[in-house]
Short mmCIF file of C-alpha atoms and ligand atoms in Angstrom, two decimals:
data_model
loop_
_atom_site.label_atom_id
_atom_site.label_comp_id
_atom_site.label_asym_id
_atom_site.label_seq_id
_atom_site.Cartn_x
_atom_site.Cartn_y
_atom_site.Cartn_z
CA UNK A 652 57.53 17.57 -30.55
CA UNK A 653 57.21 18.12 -26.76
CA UNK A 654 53.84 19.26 -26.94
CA UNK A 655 53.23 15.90 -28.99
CA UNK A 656 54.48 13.84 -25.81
CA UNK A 657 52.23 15.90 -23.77
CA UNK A 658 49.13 15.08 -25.68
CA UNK A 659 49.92 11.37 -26.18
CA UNK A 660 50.82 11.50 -22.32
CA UNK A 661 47.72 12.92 -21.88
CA UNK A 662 45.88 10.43 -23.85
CA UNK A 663 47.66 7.38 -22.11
CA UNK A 664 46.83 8.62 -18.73
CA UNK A 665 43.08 9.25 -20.26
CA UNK A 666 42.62 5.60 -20.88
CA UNK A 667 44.39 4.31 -17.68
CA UNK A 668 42.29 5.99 -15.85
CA UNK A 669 39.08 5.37 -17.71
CA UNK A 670 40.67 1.75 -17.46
CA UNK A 671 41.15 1.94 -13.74
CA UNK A 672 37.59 2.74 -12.89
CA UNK A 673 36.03 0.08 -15.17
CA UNK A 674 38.37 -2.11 -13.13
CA UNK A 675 37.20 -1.42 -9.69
CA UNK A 676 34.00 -1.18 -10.92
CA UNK A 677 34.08 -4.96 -11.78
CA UNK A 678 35.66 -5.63 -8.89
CA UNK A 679 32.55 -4.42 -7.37
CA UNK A 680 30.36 -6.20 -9.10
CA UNK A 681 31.71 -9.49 -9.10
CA UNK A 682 32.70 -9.06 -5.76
CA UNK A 683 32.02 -12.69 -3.74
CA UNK A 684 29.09 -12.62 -1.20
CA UNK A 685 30.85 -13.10 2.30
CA UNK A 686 28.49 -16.38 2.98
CA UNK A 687 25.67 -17.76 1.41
CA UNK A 688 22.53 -18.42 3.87
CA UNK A 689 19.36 -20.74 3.52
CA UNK A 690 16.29 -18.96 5.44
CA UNK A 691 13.37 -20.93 5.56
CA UNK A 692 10.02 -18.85 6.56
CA UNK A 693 7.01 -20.05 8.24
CA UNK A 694 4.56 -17.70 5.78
CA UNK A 695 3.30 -14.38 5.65
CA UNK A 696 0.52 -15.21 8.31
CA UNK A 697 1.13 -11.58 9.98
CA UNK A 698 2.61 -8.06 9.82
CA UNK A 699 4.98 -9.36 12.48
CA UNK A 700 5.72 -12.38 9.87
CA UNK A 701 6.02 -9.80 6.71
CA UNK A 702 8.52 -7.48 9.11
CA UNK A 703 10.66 -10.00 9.33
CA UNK A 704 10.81 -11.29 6.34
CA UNK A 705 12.11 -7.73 5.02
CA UNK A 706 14.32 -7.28 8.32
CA UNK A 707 15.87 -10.27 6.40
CA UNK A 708 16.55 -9.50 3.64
CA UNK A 709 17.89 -5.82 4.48
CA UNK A 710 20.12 -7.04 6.88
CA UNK A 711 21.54 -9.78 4.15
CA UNK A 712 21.74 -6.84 1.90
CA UNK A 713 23.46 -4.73 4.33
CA UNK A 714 26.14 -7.58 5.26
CA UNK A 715 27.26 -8.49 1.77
CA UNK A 716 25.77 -12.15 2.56
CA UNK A 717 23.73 -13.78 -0.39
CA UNK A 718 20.53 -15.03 0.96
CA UNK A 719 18.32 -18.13 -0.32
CA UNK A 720 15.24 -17.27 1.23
CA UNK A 721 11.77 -20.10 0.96
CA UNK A 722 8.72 -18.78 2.09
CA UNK A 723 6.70 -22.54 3.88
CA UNK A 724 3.10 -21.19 3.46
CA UNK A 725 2.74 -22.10 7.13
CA UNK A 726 3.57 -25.98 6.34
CA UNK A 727 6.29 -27.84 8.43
CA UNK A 728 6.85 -30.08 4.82
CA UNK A 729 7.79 -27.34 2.91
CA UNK A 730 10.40 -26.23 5.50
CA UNK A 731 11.66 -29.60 5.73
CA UNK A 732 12.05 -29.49 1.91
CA UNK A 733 13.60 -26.52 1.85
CA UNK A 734 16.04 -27.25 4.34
CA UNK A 735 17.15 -30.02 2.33
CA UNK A 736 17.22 -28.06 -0.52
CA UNK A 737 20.13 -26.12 1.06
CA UNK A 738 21.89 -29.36 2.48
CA UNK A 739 22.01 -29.95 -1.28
CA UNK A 740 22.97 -26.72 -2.23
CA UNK A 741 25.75 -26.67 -0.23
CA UNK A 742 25.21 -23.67 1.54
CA UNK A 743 27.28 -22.01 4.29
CA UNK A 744 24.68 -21.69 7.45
CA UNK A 745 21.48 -22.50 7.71
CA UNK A 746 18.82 -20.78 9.52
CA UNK A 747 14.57 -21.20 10.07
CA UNK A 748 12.12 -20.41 11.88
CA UNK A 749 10.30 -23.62 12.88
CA UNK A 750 6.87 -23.45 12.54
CA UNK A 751 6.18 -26.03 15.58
CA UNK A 752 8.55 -27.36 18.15
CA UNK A 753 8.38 -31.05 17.40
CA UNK A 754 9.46 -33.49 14.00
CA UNK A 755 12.39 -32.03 13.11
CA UNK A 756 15.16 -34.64 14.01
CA UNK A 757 15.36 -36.33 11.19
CA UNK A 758 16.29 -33.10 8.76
CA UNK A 759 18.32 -31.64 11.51
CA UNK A 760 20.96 -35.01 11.42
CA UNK A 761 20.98 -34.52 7.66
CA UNK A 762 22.37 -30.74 8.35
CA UNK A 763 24.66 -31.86 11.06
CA UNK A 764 26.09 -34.48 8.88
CA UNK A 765 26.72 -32.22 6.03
CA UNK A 766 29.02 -29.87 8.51
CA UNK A 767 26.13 -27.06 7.97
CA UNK A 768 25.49 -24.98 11.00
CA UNK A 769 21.79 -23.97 11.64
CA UNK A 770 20.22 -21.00 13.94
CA UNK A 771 16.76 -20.92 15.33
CA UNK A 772 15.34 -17.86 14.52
CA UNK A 773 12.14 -16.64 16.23
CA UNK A 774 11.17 -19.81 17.32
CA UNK A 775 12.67 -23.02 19.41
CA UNK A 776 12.11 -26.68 19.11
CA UNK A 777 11.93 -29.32 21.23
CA UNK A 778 14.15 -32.55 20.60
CA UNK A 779 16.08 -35.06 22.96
CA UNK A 780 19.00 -34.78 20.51
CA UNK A 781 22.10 -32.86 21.97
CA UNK A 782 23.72 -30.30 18.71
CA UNK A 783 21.32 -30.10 16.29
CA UNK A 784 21.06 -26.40 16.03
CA UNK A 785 24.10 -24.13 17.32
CA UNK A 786 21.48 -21.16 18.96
CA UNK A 787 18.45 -19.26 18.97
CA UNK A 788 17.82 -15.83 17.97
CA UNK A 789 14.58 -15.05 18.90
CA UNK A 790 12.60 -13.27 21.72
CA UNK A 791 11.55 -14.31 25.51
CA UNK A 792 7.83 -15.20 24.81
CA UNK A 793 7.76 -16.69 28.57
CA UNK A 794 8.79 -13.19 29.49
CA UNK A 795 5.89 -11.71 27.18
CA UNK A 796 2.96 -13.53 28.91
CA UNK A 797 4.16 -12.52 31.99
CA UNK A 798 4.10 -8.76 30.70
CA UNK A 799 0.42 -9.71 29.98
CA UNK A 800 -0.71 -11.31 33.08
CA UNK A 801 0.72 -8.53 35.47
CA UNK A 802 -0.58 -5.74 33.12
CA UNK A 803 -3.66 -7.52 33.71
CA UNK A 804 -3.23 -7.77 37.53
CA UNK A 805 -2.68 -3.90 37.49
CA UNK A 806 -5.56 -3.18 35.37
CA UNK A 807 -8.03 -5.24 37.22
CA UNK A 808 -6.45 -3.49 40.91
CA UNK A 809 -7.07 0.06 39.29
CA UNK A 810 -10.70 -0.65 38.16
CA UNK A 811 -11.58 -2.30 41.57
CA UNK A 812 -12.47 -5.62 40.00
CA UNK A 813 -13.39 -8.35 42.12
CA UNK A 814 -14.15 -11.22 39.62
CA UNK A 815 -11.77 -11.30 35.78
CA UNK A 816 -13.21 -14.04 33.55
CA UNK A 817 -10.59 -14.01 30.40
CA UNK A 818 -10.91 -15.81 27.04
CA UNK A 819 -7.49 -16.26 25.43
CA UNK A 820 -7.05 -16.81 21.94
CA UNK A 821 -3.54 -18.47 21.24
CA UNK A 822 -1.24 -19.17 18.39
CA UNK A 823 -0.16 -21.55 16.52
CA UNK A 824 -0.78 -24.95 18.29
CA UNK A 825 2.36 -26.14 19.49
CA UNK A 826 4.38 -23.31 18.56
CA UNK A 827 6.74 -21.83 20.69
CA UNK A 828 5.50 -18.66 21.40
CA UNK A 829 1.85 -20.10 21.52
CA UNK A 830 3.21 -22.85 24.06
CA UNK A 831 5.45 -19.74 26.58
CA UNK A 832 3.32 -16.63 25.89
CA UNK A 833 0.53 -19.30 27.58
CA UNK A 834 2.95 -20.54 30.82
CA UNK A 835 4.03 -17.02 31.08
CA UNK A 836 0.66 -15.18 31.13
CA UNK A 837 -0.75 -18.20 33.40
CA UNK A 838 2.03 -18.58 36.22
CA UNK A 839 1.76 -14.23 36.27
CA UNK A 840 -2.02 -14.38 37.34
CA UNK A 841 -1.96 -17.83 39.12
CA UNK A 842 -1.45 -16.30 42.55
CA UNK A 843 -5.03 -14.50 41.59
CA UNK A 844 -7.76 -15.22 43.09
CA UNK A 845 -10.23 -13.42 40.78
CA UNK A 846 -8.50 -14.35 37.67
CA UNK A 847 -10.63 -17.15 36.13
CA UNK A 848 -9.56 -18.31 32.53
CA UNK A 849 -12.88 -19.17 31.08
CA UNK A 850 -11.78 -20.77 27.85
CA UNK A 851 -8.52 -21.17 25.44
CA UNK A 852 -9.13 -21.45 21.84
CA UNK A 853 -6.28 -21.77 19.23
CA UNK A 854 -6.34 -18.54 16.80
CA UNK A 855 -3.06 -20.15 14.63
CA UNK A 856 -1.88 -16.36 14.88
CA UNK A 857 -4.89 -15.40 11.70
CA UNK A 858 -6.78 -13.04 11.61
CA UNK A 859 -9.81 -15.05 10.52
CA UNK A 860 -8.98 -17.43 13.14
CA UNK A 861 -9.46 -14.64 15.77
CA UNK A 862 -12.71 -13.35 14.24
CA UNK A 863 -14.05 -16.93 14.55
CA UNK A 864 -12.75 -17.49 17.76
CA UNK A 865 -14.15 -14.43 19.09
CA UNK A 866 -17.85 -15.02 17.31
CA UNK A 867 -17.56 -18.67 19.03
CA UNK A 868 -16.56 -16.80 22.48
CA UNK A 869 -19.22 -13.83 22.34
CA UNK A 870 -21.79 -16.50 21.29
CA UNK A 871 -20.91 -19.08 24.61
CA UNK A 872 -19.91 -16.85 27.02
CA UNK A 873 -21.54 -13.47 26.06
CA UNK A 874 -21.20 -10.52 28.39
CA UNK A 875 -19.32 -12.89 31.14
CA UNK A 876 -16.68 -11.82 29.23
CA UNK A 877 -14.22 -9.72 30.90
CA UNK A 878 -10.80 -10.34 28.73
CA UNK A 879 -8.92 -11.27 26.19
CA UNK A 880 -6.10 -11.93 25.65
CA UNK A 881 -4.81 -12.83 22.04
CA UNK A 882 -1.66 -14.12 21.41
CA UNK A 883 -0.75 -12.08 18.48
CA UNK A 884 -2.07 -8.33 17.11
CA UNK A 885 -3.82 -10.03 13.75
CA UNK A 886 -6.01 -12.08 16.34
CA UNK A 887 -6.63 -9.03 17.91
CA UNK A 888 -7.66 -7.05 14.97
CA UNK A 889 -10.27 -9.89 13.40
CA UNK A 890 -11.95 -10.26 16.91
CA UNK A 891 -12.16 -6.67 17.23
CA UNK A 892 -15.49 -5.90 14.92
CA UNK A 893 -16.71 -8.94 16.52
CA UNK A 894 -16.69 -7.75 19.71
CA UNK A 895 -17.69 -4.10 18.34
CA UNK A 896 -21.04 -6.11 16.18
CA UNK A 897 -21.98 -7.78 19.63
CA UNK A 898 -22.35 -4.64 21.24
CA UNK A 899 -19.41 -4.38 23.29
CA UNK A 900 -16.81 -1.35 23.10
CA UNK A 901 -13.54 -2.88 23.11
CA UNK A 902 -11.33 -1.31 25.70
CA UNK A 903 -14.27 -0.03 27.63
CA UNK A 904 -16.45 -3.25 28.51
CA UNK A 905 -13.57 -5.57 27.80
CA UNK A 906 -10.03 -5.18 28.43
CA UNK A 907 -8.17 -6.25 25.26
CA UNK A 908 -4.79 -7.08 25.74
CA UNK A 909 -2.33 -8.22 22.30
CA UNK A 910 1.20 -9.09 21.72
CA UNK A 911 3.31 -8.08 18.87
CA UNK A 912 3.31 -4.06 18.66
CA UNK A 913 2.77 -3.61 14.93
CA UNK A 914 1.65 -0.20 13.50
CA UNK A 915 -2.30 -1.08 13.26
CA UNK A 916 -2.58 -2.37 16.70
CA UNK A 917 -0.85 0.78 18.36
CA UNK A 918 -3.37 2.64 16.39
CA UNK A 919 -5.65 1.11 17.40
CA UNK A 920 -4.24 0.91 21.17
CA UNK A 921 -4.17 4.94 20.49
CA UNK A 922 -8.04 5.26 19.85
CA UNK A 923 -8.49 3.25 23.02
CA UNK A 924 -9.71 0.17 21.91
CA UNK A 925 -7.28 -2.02 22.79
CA UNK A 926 -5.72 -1.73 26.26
CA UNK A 927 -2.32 -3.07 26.06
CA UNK A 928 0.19 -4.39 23.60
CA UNK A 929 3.24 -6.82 24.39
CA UNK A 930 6.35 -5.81 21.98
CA UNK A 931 7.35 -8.79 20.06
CA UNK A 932 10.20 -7.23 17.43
CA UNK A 933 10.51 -9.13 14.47
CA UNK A 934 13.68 -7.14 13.96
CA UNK A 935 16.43 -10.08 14.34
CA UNK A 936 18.01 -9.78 11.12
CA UNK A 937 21.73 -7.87 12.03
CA UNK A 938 21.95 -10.97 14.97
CA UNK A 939 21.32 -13.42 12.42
CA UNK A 940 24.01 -12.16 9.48
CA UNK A 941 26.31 -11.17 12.54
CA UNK A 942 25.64 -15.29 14.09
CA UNK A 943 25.70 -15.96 10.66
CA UNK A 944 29.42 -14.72 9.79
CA UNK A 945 30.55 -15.88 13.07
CA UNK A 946 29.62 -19.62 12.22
CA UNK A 947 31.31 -19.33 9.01
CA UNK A 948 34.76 -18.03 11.02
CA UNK A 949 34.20 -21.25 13.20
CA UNK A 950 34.02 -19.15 16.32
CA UNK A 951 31.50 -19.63 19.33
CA UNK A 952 28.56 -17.95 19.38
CA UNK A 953 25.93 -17.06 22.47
CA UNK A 954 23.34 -20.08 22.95
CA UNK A 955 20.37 -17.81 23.38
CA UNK A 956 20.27 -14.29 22.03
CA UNK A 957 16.83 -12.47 23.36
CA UNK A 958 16.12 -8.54 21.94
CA UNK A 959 14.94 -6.30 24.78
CA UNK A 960 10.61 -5.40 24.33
CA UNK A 961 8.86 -3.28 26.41
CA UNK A 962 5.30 -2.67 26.71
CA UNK A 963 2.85 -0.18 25.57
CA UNK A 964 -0.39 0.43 27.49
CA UNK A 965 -3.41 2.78 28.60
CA UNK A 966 -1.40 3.29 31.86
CA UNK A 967 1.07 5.96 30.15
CA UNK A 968 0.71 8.64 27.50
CA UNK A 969 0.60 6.07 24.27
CA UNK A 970 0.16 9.06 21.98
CA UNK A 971 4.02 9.54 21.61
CA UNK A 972 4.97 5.87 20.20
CA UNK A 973 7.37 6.30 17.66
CA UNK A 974 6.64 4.97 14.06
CA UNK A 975 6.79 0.72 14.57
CA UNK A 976 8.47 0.14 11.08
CA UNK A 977 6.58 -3.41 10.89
O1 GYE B 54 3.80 -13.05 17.41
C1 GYE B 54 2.97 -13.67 15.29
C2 GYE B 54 3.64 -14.42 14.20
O2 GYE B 54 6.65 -16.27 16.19
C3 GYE B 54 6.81 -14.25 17.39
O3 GYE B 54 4.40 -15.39 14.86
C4 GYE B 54 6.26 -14.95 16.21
C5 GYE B 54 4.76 -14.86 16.11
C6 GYE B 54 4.16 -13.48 16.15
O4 GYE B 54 2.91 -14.75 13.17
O5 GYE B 54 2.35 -12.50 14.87
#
């Protein structure tokens, strides 16, 4: 009889267990997301672009926070769709990356009138309106031109220079990284006397763009060229073979100077074709989900949140750069 107790004992506790774990197992699954986010993406115009995409959605992944994330094929309607999308949706933050600084009023009111918080990410905007958008997460572009233009100031003092003619190839027109990496790379070499820009021609951050751009530039200005300086690594990389087909060694006869940092272009920078390479890190997705939850909580958050960047150049041993990740 006793030993009967045991077994059905046994067999109770069996089934509560197996019981228990099927429980927390649900629990698990159906476990609520802590917010739900609307991302809207410019496009998948570069490997910066793709990085942080993927930042993204790792970071959303790693913070329990269930992202709605519309890729805009580098149009300014389809983010302004989507971001009405998630006014409609009722989500809990909203966040984008505006593809220009201007025109986005309008869509912004919408948000603010549905309660819905929204974060710049990666790039600003520019609007008289006071509260449209709670912060930006994003880097210091200003702060990357000037990077550029006194790299370039120490390259031309080490190589004796007397005259610098530069073509610069820029981003996306109006953009804000196009617009500071510009102001920041000019006011660096303005106090310059041999610094002479000879031309600036809008790349829109493609690499197609910058292979046309460069074929345009090799073609009007030739070997005046002394130079340039692209606005983003997939610029760099389509004027590259254009510069190589013209004769030129990049690095050698023309100083090439990019911004971004992604794996091909410090390969590149390694084989000594390109001279020096602006960090941009497309890594801002544990500040977004952390601004993210914070908005949620109703607390205050920083206006301006800026990663740090460095630079990488032929002035130090580049052969050490860790793995980029993007
Ligand atoms: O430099 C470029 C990208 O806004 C910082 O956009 C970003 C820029 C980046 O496509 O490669």
């Amino acid at each position: 009889m006793f030993r009967m107790i045991k077994k059905v004992l046994a067999g109770v506790l069996l089934i509560a267990a197996l019981l228990s774990t099927a429980c927390t197992k649900k629990t698990e699954e159906t476990k609520e997301p802590a917010l739900l986010l609307g991302f809207s993406q410019i496009g998948s115009e570069s490997a910066w672009r793709i990085g942080n995409t993927r930042d993204i959605e790792e970071s959303a992944d790693k913070y329990g926070i269930s992202l709605m994330l519309e890729n805009a094929n580098q149009k300014q309607e389809n983010q302004i769709a989507a971001i009405r999308r998630f006014i409609a949706y009722k989500v809990d933050v909203i966040a984008f990356s505006p593809i220009v600084e201007e025109g986005w009023d309008n869509v912004l009111m919408e948000a603010k009138d549905a309660g819905i918080p929204v974060i710049l990410v990666d790039r600003d905007i520019s609007t008289e309106k006071e509260g449209l958008t709670t912060c930006l997460i994003g880097a210091d572009f200003y702060k990357e031109g000037v990077m550029a233009g006194e790299y370039l100031i120490r390259k031309a003092d080490s190589l004796g220079m007397e005259q610098v003619n530069i073509v610069e190839i820029t981003g996306t027109e109006n953009s804000t990284p196009m617009r500071q990496r510009q102001a920041g790379f000019f006011d660096a070499i303005a106090g310059d006397e041999r610094m002479t820009v000879l031309e600036s021609i809008d790349g829109d951050f493609l690499k197609s763009r910058g292979e046309e751009c460069m074929r345009y530039l090799l073609k009007t200005y030739g070997d005046t060229i002394d130079v340039v300086f692209s606005h983003n690594d997939e610029m760099t990389l389509g004027a590259l073979p254009e510069i190589e087909a013209a004769d030129f060694a990049p690095g050698t006869d023309i100083i090439i100077i990019s911004i971004d940092g992604g794996q091909e272009a410090i390969d590149v920078l390694k084989q000594g074709k390109i001279n020096c390479v602006v960090e941009c890190t497309p890594k801002l997705g544990r500040e977004l989900m952390e601004t993210a939850l914070l908005l949620k909580a109703g607390e205050e958050v920083d206006k301006v949140i800026h990663p740090e960047e460095q630079i990488f150049s032929d002035e130090t041993d580049v052969s050490q750069i860790a793995p980029r990740g993007y």
